CSV table of C-alpha atoms (C1' of nucleotides) in Angstrom, one decimal:
chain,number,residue,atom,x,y,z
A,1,UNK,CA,21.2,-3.8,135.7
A,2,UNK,CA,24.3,-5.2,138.1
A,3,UNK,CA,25.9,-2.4,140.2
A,4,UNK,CA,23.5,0.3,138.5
A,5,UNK,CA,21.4,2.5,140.8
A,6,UNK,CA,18.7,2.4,138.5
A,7,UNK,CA,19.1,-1.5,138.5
A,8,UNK,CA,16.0,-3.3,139.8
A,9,UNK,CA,18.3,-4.6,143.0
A,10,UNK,CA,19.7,-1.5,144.5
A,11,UNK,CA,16.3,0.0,143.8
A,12,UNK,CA,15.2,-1.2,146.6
A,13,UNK,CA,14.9,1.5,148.9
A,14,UNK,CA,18.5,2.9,147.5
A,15,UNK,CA,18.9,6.3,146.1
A,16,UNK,CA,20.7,6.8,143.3
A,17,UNK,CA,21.9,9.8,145.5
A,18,UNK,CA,23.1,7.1,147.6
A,19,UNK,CA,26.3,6.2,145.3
A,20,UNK,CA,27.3,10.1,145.5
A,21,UNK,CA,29.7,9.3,148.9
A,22,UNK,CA,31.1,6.7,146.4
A,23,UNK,CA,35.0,7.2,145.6
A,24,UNK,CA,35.8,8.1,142.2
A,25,UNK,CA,38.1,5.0,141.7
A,26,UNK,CA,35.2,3.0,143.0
A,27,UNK,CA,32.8,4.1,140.5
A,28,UNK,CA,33.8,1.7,138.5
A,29,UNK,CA,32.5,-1.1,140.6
A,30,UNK,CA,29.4,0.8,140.2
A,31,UNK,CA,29.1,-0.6,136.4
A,32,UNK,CA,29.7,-4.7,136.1
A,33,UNK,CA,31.6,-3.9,132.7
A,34,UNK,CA,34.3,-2.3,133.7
A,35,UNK,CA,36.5,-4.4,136.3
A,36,UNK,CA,39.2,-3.6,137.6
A,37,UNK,CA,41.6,-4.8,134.5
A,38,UNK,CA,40.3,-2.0,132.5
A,39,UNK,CA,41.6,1.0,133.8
A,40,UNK,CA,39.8,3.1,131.0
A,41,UNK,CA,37.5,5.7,132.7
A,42,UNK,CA,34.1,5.3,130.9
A,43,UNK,CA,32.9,9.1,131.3
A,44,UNK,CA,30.3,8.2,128.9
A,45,UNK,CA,27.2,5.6,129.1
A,46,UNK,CA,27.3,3.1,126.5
A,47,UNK,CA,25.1,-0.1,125.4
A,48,UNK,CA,27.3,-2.0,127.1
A,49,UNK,CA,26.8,0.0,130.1
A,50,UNK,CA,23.5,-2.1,130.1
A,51,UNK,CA,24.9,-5.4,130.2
A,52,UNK,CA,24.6,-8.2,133.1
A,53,UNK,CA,27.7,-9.3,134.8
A,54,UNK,CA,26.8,-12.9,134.9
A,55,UNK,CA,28.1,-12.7,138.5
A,56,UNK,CA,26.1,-10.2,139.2
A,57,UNK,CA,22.5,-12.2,140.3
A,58,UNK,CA,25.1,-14.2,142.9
A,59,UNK,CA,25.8,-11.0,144.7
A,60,UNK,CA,22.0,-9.1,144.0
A,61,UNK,CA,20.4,-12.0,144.9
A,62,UNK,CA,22.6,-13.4,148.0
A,63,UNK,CA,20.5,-14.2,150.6
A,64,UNK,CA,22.5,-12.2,153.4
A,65,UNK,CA,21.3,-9.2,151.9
A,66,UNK,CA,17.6,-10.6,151.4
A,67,UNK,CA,15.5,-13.4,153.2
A,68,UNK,CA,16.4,-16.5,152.1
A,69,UNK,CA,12.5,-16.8,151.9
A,70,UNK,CA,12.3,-14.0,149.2
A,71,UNK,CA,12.5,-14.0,145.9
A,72,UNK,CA,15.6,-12.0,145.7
A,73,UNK,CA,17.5,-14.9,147.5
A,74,UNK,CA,16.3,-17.3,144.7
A,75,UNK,CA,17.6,-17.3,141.5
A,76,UNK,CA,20.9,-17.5,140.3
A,77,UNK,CA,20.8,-16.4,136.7
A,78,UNK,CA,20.4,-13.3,134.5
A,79,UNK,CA,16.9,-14.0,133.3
A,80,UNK,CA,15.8,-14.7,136.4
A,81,UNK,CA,17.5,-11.9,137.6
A,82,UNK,CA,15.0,-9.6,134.6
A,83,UNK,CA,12.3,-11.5,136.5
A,84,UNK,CA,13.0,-9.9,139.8
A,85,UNK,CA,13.0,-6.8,138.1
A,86,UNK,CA,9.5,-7.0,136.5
A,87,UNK,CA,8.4,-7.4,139.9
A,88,UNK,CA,10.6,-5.7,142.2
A,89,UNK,CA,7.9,-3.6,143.0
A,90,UNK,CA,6.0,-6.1,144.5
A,91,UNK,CA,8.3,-6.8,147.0
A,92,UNK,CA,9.7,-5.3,150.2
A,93,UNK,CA,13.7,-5.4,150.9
A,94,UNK,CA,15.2,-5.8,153.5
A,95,UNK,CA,15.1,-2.5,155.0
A,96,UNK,CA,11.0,-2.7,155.5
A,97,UNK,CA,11.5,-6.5,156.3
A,98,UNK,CA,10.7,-6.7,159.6
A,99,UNK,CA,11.2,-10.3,159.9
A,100,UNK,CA,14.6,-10.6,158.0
A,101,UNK,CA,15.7,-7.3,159.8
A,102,UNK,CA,15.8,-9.6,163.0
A,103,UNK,CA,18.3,-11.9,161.6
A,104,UNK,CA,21.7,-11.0,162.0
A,105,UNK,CA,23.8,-8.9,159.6
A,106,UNK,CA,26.6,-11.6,158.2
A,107,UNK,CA,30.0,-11.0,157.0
A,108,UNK,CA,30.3,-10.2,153.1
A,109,UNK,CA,31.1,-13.2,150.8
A,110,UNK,CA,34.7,-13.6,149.8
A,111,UNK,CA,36.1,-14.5,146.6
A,112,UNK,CA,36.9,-17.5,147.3
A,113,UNK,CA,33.0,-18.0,148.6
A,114,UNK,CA,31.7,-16.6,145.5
A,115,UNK,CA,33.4,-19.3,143.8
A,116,UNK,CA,32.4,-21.8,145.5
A,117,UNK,CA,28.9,-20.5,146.0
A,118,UNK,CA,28.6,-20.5,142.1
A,119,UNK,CA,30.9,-24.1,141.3
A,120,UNK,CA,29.2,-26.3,144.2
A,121,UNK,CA,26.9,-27.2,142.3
A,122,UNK,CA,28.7,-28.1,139.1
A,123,UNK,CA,30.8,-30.5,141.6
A,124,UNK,CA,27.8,-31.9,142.6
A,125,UNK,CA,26.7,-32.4,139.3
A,126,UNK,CA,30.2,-34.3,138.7
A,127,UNK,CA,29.0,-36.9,141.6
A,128,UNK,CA,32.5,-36.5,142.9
A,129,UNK,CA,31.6,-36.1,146.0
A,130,UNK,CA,28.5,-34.7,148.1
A,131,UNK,CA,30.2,-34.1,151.3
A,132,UNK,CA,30.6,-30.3,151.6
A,133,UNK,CA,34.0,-30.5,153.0
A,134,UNK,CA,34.9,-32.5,150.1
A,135,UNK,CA,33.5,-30.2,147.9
A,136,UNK,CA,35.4,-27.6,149.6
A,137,UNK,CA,38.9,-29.2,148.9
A,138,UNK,CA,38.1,-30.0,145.4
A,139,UNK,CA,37.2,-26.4,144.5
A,140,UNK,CA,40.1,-25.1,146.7
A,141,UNK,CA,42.1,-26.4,144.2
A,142,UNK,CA,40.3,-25.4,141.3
A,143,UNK,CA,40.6,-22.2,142.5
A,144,UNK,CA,44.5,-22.1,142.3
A,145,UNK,CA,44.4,-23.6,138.7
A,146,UNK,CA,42.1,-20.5,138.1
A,147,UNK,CA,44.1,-18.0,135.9
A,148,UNK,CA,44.8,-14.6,137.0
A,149,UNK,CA,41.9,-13.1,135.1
A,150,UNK,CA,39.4,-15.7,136.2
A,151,UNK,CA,40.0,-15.2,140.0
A,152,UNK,CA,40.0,-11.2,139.4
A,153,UNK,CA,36.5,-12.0,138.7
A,154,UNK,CA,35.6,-12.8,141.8
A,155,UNK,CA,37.8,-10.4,143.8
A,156,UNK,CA,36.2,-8.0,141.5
A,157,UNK,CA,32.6,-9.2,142.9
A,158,UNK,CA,33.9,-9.6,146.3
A,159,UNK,CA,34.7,-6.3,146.4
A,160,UNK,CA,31.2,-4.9,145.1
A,161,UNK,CA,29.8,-7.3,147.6
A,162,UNK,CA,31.8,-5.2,150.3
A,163,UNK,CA,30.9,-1.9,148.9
A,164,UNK,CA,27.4,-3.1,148.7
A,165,UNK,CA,27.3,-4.6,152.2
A,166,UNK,CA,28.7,-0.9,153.3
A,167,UNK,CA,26.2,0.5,152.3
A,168,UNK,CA,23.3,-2.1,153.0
A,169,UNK,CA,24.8,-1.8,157.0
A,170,UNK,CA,26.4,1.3,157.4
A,171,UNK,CA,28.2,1.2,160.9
A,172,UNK,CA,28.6,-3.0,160.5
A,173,UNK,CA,31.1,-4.8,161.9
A,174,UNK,CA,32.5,-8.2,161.7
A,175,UNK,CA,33.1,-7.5,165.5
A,176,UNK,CA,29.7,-8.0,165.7
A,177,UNK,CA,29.8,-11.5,164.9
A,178,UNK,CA,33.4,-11.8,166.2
A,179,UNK,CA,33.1,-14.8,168.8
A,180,UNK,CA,30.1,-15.5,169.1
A,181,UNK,CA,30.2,-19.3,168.2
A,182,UNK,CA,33.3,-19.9,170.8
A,183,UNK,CA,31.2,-17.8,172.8
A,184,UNK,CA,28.3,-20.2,172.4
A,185,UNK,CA,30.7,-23.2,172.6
A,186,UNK,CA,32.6,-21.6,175.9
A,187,UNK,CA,28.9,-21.0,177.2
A,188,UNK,CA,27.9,-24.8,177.0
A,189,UNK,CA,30.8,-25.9,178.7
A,190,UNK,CA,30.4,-23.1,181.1
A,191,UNK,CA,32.1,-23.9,184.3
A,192,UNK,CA,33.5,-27.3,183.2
A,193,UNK,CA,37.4,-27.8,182.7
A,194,UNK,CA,38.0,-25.3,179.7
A,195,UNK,CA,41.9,-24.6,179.4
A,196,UNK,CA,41.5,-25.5,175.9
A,197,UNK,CA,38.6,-23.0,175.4
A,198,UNK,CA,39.8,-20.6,172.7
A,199,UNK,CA,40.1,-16.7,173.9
A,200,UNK,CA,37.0,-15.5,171.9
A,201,UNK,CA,38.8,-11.6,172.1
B,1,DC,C1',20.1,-31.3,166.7
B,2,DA,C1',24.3,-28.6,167.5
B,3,DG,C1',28.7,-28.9,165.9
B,4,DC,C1',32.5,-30.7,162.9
B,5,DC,C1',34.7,-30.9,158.6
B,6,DT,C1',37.1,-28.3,154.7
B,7,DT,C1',38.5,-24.5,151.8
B,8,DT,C1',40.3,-19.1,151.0
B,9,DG,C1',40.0,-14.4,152.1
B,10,DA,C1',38.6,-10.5,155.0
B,11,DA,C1',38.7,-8.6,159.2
B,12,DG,C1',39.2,-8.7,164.2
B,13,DT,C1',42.3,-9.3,168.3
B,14,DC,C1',46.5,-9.3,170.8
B,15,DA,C1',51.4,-8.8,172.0
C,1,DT,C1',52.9,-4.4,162.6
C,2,DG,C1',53.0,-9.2,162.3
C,3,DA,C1',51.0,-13.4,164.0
C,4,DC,C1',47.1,-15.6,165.1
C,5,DT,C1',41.9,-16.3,165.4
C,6,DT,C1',37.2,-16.1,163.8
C,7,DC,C1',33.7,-16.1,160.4
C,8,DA,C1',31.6,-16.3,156.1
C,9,DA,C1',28.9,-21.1,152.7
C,10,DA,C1',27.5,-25.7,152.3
C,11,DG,C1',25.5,-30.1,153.7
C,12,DG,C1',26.6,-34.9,155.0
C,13,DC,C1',28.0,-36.9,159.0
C,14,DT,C1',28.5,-37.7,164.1
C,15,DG,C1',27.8,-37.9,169.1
DNA sequence: CAGCCTTTGAAGTCA
DNA sequence: TGACTTCAAAGGCTG
């Protein structure tokens, strides 16, 4: 499935006839097999065409682009992933979601918050630490021991997760978020001394 | 219970 | 255009 039109997450009120405004170069974003390393075109479908990006289910499944309530925010892996597919049908996304569509649009994930969305828990597992912020420094620094390949992973996904999000919000901006928790901080202290309120823009 | 902490990267703002 | 700022996730901790 991943990236695929025909996949069981972008068949969620996507076209396939959606992906047609897609750049050529981007098309290969489009299929989870072919990242950006490989600059081979693949003009022709092939069984591994098919294949899961085991990334993949962290972008699908993120629960900015469905309900953290839902069943597409659940799980994490591939099979569960085939799951969601048996019963995608069963479900509404996001765009018929009257409740989710209330909740505000957030910015796409990162890399580097693709990594850590997908490594927390191994940390945690590890009993490190259990402190996010802790977490946070560990995995920072994992991430620069990363080779070169294993981070272009996840620019790789951050960049489908952009492309996605595009198209999941068309007209988006991260203006619209831009702010808004000085804003709310400015707001509280409202009146009070604030020269060292941060200009929100 | 809202906000802080802590990280990197994307994107917005401003001079 | 470069420098700076904000937000994205996460959850324990703090006032």
């Amino acid at each position: 499935m991943g990236l695929n039109p025909n996949s069981a997450g972008l068949s969620c009120g996507v076209k396939p006839q959606a992906y047609d405004w897609w750049p050529a170069e981007q098309q290969q974003y489009l299929n989870p097999t072919s990242r950006g390393q490989n600059n081979t075109p693949q003009t022709q479908s092939t069984a591994a065409d098919t294949s899961v990006h085991p990334l993949v289910p962290l972008l699908l499944y993120s629960d900015r682009h469905f309900p953290s309530s839902s069943l597409y925010s659940q799980p994490i892996s591939a099979a569960a992933a085939q799951q969601v597919s048996a019963q995608s049908g069963q479900h509404t996304c996001y765009h018929s979601n009257s409740a989710f569509s209330r909740q505000p649009v957030k910015k796409p994930l990162n890399a580097f918050m693709l990594y850590m969305k997908e490594m927390r828990h191994k940390v945690l597992q590890e009993g490190q630490e259990r402190e996010s912020a802790a977490i946070n420094r560990i995995l920072g620094r994992r991430w620069h021991a990363l080779s070169h390949s294993e981070q272009s992973k996840y620019y790789d996904l951050a960049q489908k997760e952009r492309l996605l999000h595009m198209q999941l919000y068309p007209g988006w901006s991260a203006r619209d978020n831009y702010g808004k928790r000085k804003r709310k901080q400015s707001q509280q202290i409202s009146g009070s001394t604030s020269s060292w309120t941060l200009n929100a823009g």
